[in-house]
Amino acid sequence: MRYRSTRGGLSGITSAEAIKMGIAPDGGLFVPDENTTIDMNFIESLVNDTYQERAEKILSFFLTDFEKNELAGCVSKAYGENFSTPDIVPLVSLHEHLHMLELWHGPTCAFKDMALQILPHFMVKSIEKTGEKAKIVILVATSGDTGKAALEGFADVDGTHIIVFYPNGGVSEVQRLQMVTQTGENTNAVAVNGNFDDTQSGVKRIFNDEKICELLEAKGYRFSSANSINWGRLVPQIVYYFSAYADLLRKKSIKPGEKINFVVPTGNFGNILAAWYAMSMGLPVNRLICASNENNILTDFIISGTYDRRREFHKTLSPSMDILISSNLERLLYEVSGKDSNLIRSYMNDLGAKGYYSVNNSIREKIQNVFWAGYSNDEETLACIRSVYGDYGYVLDTHTAVAMDVYDKYVIYTGDLSQTVIVSTASPFKFNQSVARALFGSETEGLDEFELLKLLSEKTGWEIPKGLKDLDKKEILHKTVCEKDKMDETVMKILNL
Ligand SMILES: *Cc1c(COP(=O)(O)O)cnc(C)c1O
């Protein structure tokens, strides 16, 4: 399998090269050059497999330049004791046709672990395979979740060093403590006196700073990114859609070939795009339901065909979906346009120059044939957490609650009662303030984040995840604070350049 850029500037690339590069030099995203198809026999062969076996089979379609034993090695390091359940991604049924795919049993309690626990191992292998001698330095700017997941994934992985920058005062106390208590000889977390945009611009400047890159090369280092547009982050996400289907077959909730719905709480369009790739391979899907919060740019796009970023940015209770540029949408447009790079380039130019683009009717219809879109505001999100807890005793985090609420709207609108999987992207304990307030109202007043964790656990009977328990008792290992225009100096100091 070879890869090419969505914008047409590069093709014939191996998966190892695509993973090492992250983004194509023409600004496009790497996509597979050929279509992969599987049949029902293949899906049925997954039914009695472990998650690791399912992962090896599906990854092997895409990472064809990796040996079987190399893939097995990456998989076993990524999905093992670091997850709180041997199932890795349990499928929990709320009623006979509604199921929760829990993607948050990894070390940081959010679904980003599914990709970031395995990406570092792909990266190390990719470096080896492409003859790269340099040690890879990963730079990350984070608004909260990605930073910790990347630190945890790269910690003590040979041949890599990771530096995460987060806005000082701009992340929750739990998120901050998760990062500053990170162990590992090769990890650094740095607070930046500025907001998330300052932090992200700072990281971009360092990537493009020729002087730093030269110094880096002389020392035997090279920059790379763990950004969500890296193919190495997308491909592991395809696995759990097959896994969910195989689990429904095993439970006899569906018959082989029966089409099901997936509801995905969406931000950068990575998770739901992985579902689309699974469907394009032959996974029986009825609808992919794209759930947004008040930053509902994707809802508008799927309904109207116009992607218009000229709108207000909302800070919501589901912060990991507070995004106005859904980068991975570019891959979907490329695929449904019949791989028309010229068209994709013109859309992306319009987005940059005018702030919007409109797709042609054929693309809009192809998207509408598969996707249904809706959104929920904060009030609806909190009400949904309350009602699902009341009905099923099941505790949703704010992101998953957006998905559940949009699903309710979907059922009212369409009357479709197909078997449905809600993709659950975070542990409720990770967003305990909102969840505890939704469920227990005034009882939560005046409590700090750790008291809230305890309250939530005592009242619901759900256990506090290992990664969040005792966070306030762990040693603070990262104390560096830097000014927003001194991030380059901080990197040079850390790496001894
Ligand atoms: C990142 C994230 C999302 C959004 O996923 P995308 O792949 O960016 O669409 C949803 N929920 C949680 C908890 C996340 O961390």
CSV table of C-alpha atoms in Angstrom, one decimal, residues 15-254:
chain,number,residue,atom,x,y,z
A,15,SER,CA,3.4,4.1,5.3
A,16,ALA,CA,6.7,4.5,7.3
A,17,GLU,CA,7.5,7.6,5.3
A,18,ALA,CA,4.0,9.0,5.7
A,19,ILE,CA,4.1,8.4,9.5
A,20,LYS,CA,7.6,10.0,9.8
A,21,MET,CA,6.6,13.1,7.8
A,22,GLY,CA,3.1,13.5,9.4
A,23,ILE,CA,1.9,16.1,6.9
A,24,ALA,CA,2.8,16.2,3.2
A,25,PRO,CA,5.2,19.0,2.0
A,26,ASP,CA,2.4,20.5,-0.1
A,27,GLY,CA,0.2,21.0,3.0
A,28,GLY,CA,-2.0,18.0,2.1
A,29,LEU,CA,-2.8,14.9,4.2
A,30,PHE,CA,-1.6,11.5,3.4
A,31,VAL,CA,-4.2,9.0,2.1
A,32,PRO,CA,-4.0,5.4,1.0
A,33,ASP,CA,-3.6,5.0,-2.8
A,34,GLU,CA,-5.7,1.9,-3.2
A,35,ASN,CA,-9.0,0.8,-1.8
A,36,THR,CA,-9.0,-2.1,0.7
A,37,THR,CA,-12.0,-4.4,0.8
A,38,ILE,CA,-12.9,-7.1,3.2
A,39,ASP,CA,-15.9,-9.5,3.2
A,40,MET,CA,-18.2,-10.9,5.9
A,41,ASN,CA,-16.0,-14.0,6.4
A,42,PHE,CA,-13.2,-11.6,7.5
A,43,ILE,CA,-15.5,-9.8,9.9
A,44,GLU,CA,-16.7,-13.1,11.3
A,45,SER,CA,-13.1,-14.3,11.8
A,46,LEU,CA,-12.7,-11.4,14.3
A,47,VAL,CA,-15.5,-12.5,16.6
A,48,ASN,CA,-13.4,-14.8,18.8
A,49,ASP,CA,-10.2,-12.7,18.5
A,50,THR,CA,-8.8,-10.5,21.2
A,51,TYR,CA,-8.6,-6.8,20.6
A,52,GLN,CA,-4.9,-7.2,19.9
A,53,GLU,CA,-5.5,-9.8,17.2
A,54,ARG,CA,-8.2,-7.7,15.6
A,55,ALA,CA,-5.8,-4.7,15.6
A,56,GLU,CA,-3.0,-6.8,13.9
A,57,LYS,CA,-5.3,-8.0,11.2
A,58,ILE,CA,-6.7,-4.5,10.3
A,59,LEU,CA,-3.4,-2.6,10.6
A,60,SER,CA,-1.8,-5.1,8.2
A,61,PHE,CA,-4.0,-3.9,5.4
A,62,PHE,CA,-2.6,-0.4,5.6
A,63,LEU,CA,0.9,-0.7,7.0
A,64,THR,CA,2.1,-3.2,4.4
A,65,ASP,CA,5.8,-2.2,4.8
A,66,PHE,CA,5.7,-3.4,8.4
A,67,GLU,CA,6.6,-7.0,9.0
A,68,LYS,CA,3.9,-9.1,10.8
A,69,ASN,CA,6.1,-9.4,13.9
A,70,GLU,CA,6.8,-5.7,13.9
A,71,LEU,CA,3.1,-4.9,13.9
A,72,ALA,CA,2.5,-7.5,16.6
A,73,GLY,CA,5.2,-5.8,18.7
A,74,CYS,CA,3.7,-2.3,18.3
A,75,VAL,CA,0.2,-3.7,19.2
A,76,SER,CA,1.3,-5.6,22.3
A,77,LYS,CA,3.2,-2.6,23.7
A,78,ALA,CA,0.3,-0.2,23.0
A,79,TYR,CA,-2.7,-2.2,24.2
A,80,GLY,CA,-1.8,-4.2,27.4
A,81,GLU,CA,-1.5,-3.6,31.1
A,82,ASN,CA,-1.6,0.1,30.5
A,83,PHE,CA,-5.4,-0.3,29.9
A,84,SER,CA,-7.7,-0.8,32.9
A,85,THR,CA,-9.5,-3.7,31.2
A,86,PRO,CA,-8.3,-6.7,29.2
A,87,ASP,CA,-11.1,-6.0,26.7
A,88,ILE,CA,-9.3,-2.7,25.9
A,89,VAL,CA,-12.5,-1.3,24.3
A,90,PRO,CA,-15.6,-2.8,26.1
A,91,LEU,CA,-19.0,-2.6,24.4
A,92,VAL,CA,-21.6,-1.9,27.1
A,93,SER,CA,-25.3,-2.3,26.2
A,94,LEU,CA,-27.8,0.2,27.6
A,95,HIS,CA,-30.7,-1.6,26.0
A,96,GLU,CA,-31.3,-4.1,23.3
A,97,HIS,CA,-30.4,-1.8,20.4
A,98,LEU,CA,-28.2,0.9,22.0
A,99,HIS,CA,-24.5,0.2,22.9
A,100,MET,CA,-21.6,2.3,24.3
A,101,LEU,CA,-18.2,1.7,22.9
A,102,GLU,CA,-15.9,2.8,25.7
A,103,LEU,CA,-12.7,4.2,24.3
A,104,TRP,CA,-11.4,5.6,27.6
A,105,HIS,CA,-9.8,2.8,29.5
A,106,GLY,CA,-6.3,3.9,28.5
A,107,PRO,CA,-3.8,5.6,30.9
A,108,THR,CA,-5.2,9.2,30.4
A,109,CYS,CA,-8.9,8.3,30.4
A,110,ALA,CA,-9.8,9.7,27.0
A,111,PHE,CA,-10.0,8.2,23.5
A,112,LYS,CA,-6.8,9.9,22.3
A,113,ASP,CA,-4.9,7.0,24.0
A,114,MET,CA,-6.2,4.6,21.4
A,115,ALA,CA,-4.0,6.3,18.8
A,116,LEU,CA,-1.3,7.9,21.0
A,117,GLN,CA,-0.4,4.7,22.8
A,118,ILE,CA,0.6,3.1,19.5
A,119,LEU,CA,1.9,6.0,17.4
A,120,PRO,CA,5.2,6.2,19.2
A,121,HIS,CA,5.9,2.6,18.4
A,122,PHE,CA,5.0,3.2,14.7
A,123,MET,CA,7.2,6.2,14.7
A,124,VAL,CA,10.3,4.3,16.1
A,125,LYS,CA,9.8,1.6,13.5
A,126,SER,CA,9.2,4.1,10.7
A,127,ILE,CA,12.5,5.9,11.6
A,128,GLU,CA,14.3,2.6,11.5
A,129,LYS,CA,12.8,1.6,8.2
A,130,THR,CA,13.5,4.8,6.4
A,131,GLY,CA,17.1,4.7,7.4
A,132,GLU,CA,16.7,7.8,9.6
A,133,LYS,CA,19.6,8.0,12.1
A,134,ALA,CA,18.3,11.0,14.1
A,135,LYS,CA,16.6,10.9,17.4
A,136,ILE,CA,13.0,12.3,17.0
A,137,VAL,CA,11.9,15.3,19.1
A,138,ILE,CA,8.2,15.6,19.3
A,139,LEU,CA,6.8,19.1,20.0
A,140,VAL,CA,3.2,19.4,21.0
A,141,ALA,CA,1.0,22.4,21.8
A,142,THR,CA,-2.0,21.3,23.8
A,143,SER,CA,-5.3,22.8,25.2
A,144,GLY,CA,-5.5,19.8,27.6
A,145,ASP,CA,-6.1,16.3,26.5
A,146,THR,CA,-3.7,15.7,23.7
A,147,GLY,CA,-0.6,16.8,25.7
A,148,LYS,CA,-1.0,14.2,28.4
A,149,ALA,CA,-1.9,11.5,26.0
A,150,ALA,CA,1.2,12.2,23.9
A,151,LEU,CA,3.5,12.4,27.0
A,152,GLU,CA,2.1,9.1,28.2
A,153,GLY,CA,2.6,7.5,24.8
A,154,PHE,CA,6.2,8.7,24.2
A,155,ALA,CA,7.5,8.4,27.8
A,156,ASP,CA,10.6,6.2,27.8
A,157,VAL,CA,10.2,5.2,24.2
A,158,ASP,CA,13.8,4.8,22.9
A,159,GLY,CA,15.0,7.2,20.2
A,160,THR,CA,12.4,9.9,21.1
A,161,HIS,CA,12.1,13.0,23.2
A,162,ILE,CA,8.8,14.8,23.8
A,163,ILE,CA,8.2,18.4,24.9
A,164,VAL,CA,4.6,19.5,25.5
A,165,PHE,CA,3.6,23.2,25.9
A,166,TYR,CA,0.4,24.2,27.5
A,167,PRO,CA,-1.1,27.6,28.3
A,168,ASN,CA,-0.4,28.6,31.9
A,169,GLY,CA,-3.8,28.8,33.6
A,170,GLY,CA,-5.6,27.6,30.5
A,171,VAL,CA,-6.1,23.9,31.4
A,172,SER,CA,-8.1,22.3,34.2
A,173,GLU,CA,-6.3,21.4,37.4
A,174,VAL,CA,-6.7,17.7,36.7
A,175,GLN,CA,-5.2,18.2,33.2
A,176,ARG,CA,-2.3,20.3,34.6
A,177,LEU,CA,-1.5,17.7,37.3
A,178,GLN,CA,-1.7,14.9,34.8
A,179,MET,CA,1.0,16.6,32.7
A,180,VAL,CA,3.4,18.0,35.4
A,181,THR,CA,3.5,14.7,37.3
A,182,GLN,CA,4.5,12.8,34.1
A,183,THR,CA,7.4,10.4,34.6
A,184,GLY,CA,9.9,9.4,31.9
A,185,GLU,CA,13.5,10.5,31.2
A,186,ASN,CA,12.6,11.8,27.8
A,187,THR,CA,9.5,14.0,28.8
A,188,ASN,CA,9.1,17.7,29.4
A,189,ALA,CA,5.9,19.7,30.1
A,190,VAL,CA,6.2,23.5,30.0
A,191,ALA,CA,3.7,26.1,31.0
A,192,VAL,CA,3.5,29.1,28.6
A,193,ASN,CA,2.5,32.5,29.7
A,194,GLY,CA,-0.1,33.0,27.0
A,195,ASN,CA,-3.2,31.4,25.6
A,196,PHE,CA,-3.6,28.2,23.5
A,197,ASP,CA,-3.2,30.2,20.2
A,198,ASP,CA,0.1,31.7,21.4
A,199,THR,CA,1.3,28.3,22.4
A,200,GLN,CA,0.4,26.7,19.1
A,201,SER,CA,1.9,29.6,17.0
A,202,GLY,CA,5.1,29.2,19.1
A,203,VAL,CA,5.4,25.5,18.3
A,204,LYS,CA,4.8,26.2,14.6
A,205,ARG,CA,7.5,28.9,14.6
A,206,ILE,CA,10.0,26.5,16.2
A,207,PHE,CA,9.2,23.8,13.5
A,208,ASN,CA,10.0,26.4,10.8
A,209,ASP,CA,13.0,28.0,12.5
A,210,GLU,CA,16.0,27.2,10.3
A,211,LYS,CA,18.6,28.1,12.9
A,212,ILE,CA,17.1,25.7,15.5
A,213,CYS,CA,16.7,23.0,12.9
A,214,GLU,CA,20.4,23.2,11.9
A,215,LEU,CA,21.5,23.1,15.5
A,216,LEU,CA,19.1,20.2,16.0
A,217,GLU,CA,20.5,18.2,13.1
A,218,ALA,CA,24.1,18.8,14.3
A,219,LYS,CA,23.2,17.2,17.6
A,220,GLY,CA,21.5,14.2,15.8
A,221,TYR,CA,17.9,15.2,16.4
A,222,ARG,CA,15.0,15.8,14.1
A,223,PHE,CA,11.5,17.3,14.8
A,224,SER,CA,8.3,15.5,14.2
A,225,SER,CA,4.7,15.9,15.3
A,226,ALA,CA,2.1,13.7,17.0
A,227,ASN,CA,-0.7,15.8,15.4
A,228,SER,CA,-4.0,14.2,14.7
A,229,ILE,CA,-3.6,14.5,11.0
A,230,ASN,CA,-0.7,12.0,11.0
A,231,TRP,CA,-1.9,8.8,9.3
A,232,GLY,CA,-0.3,6.8,12.1
A,233,ARG,CA,-3.0,8.3,14.4
A,234,LEU,CA,-5.9,7.7,12.1
A,235,VAL,CA,-5.3,4.1,11.2
A,236,PRO,CA,-5.4,2.6,14.8
A,237,GLN,CA,-8.9,4.2,15.1
A,238,ILE,CA,-10.3,2.1,12.2
A,239,VAL,CA,-9.7,-1.0,14.4
A,240,TYR,CA,-12.3,-0.3,17.1
A,241,TYR,CA,-15.2,0.1,14.6
A,242,PHE,CA,-14.6,-3.5,13.4
A,243,SER,CA,-14.1,-4.5,17.0
A,244,ALA,CA,-17.5,-3.1,18.0
A,245,TYR,CA,-19.2,-4.9,15.1
A,246,ALA,CA,-17.5,-8.2,16.0
A,247,ASP,CA,-18.7,-7.8,19.6
A,248,LEU,CA,-22.3,-7.2,18.5
A,249,LEU,CA,-22.1,-10.4,16.5
A,250,ARG,CA,-20.7,-12.3,19.4
A,251,LYS,CA,-23.5,-11.0,21.7
A,252,LYS,CA,-26.0,-12.0,18.9
A,253,SER,CA,-27.4,-8.5,18.9
A,254,ILE,CA,-27.0,-8.4,15.1
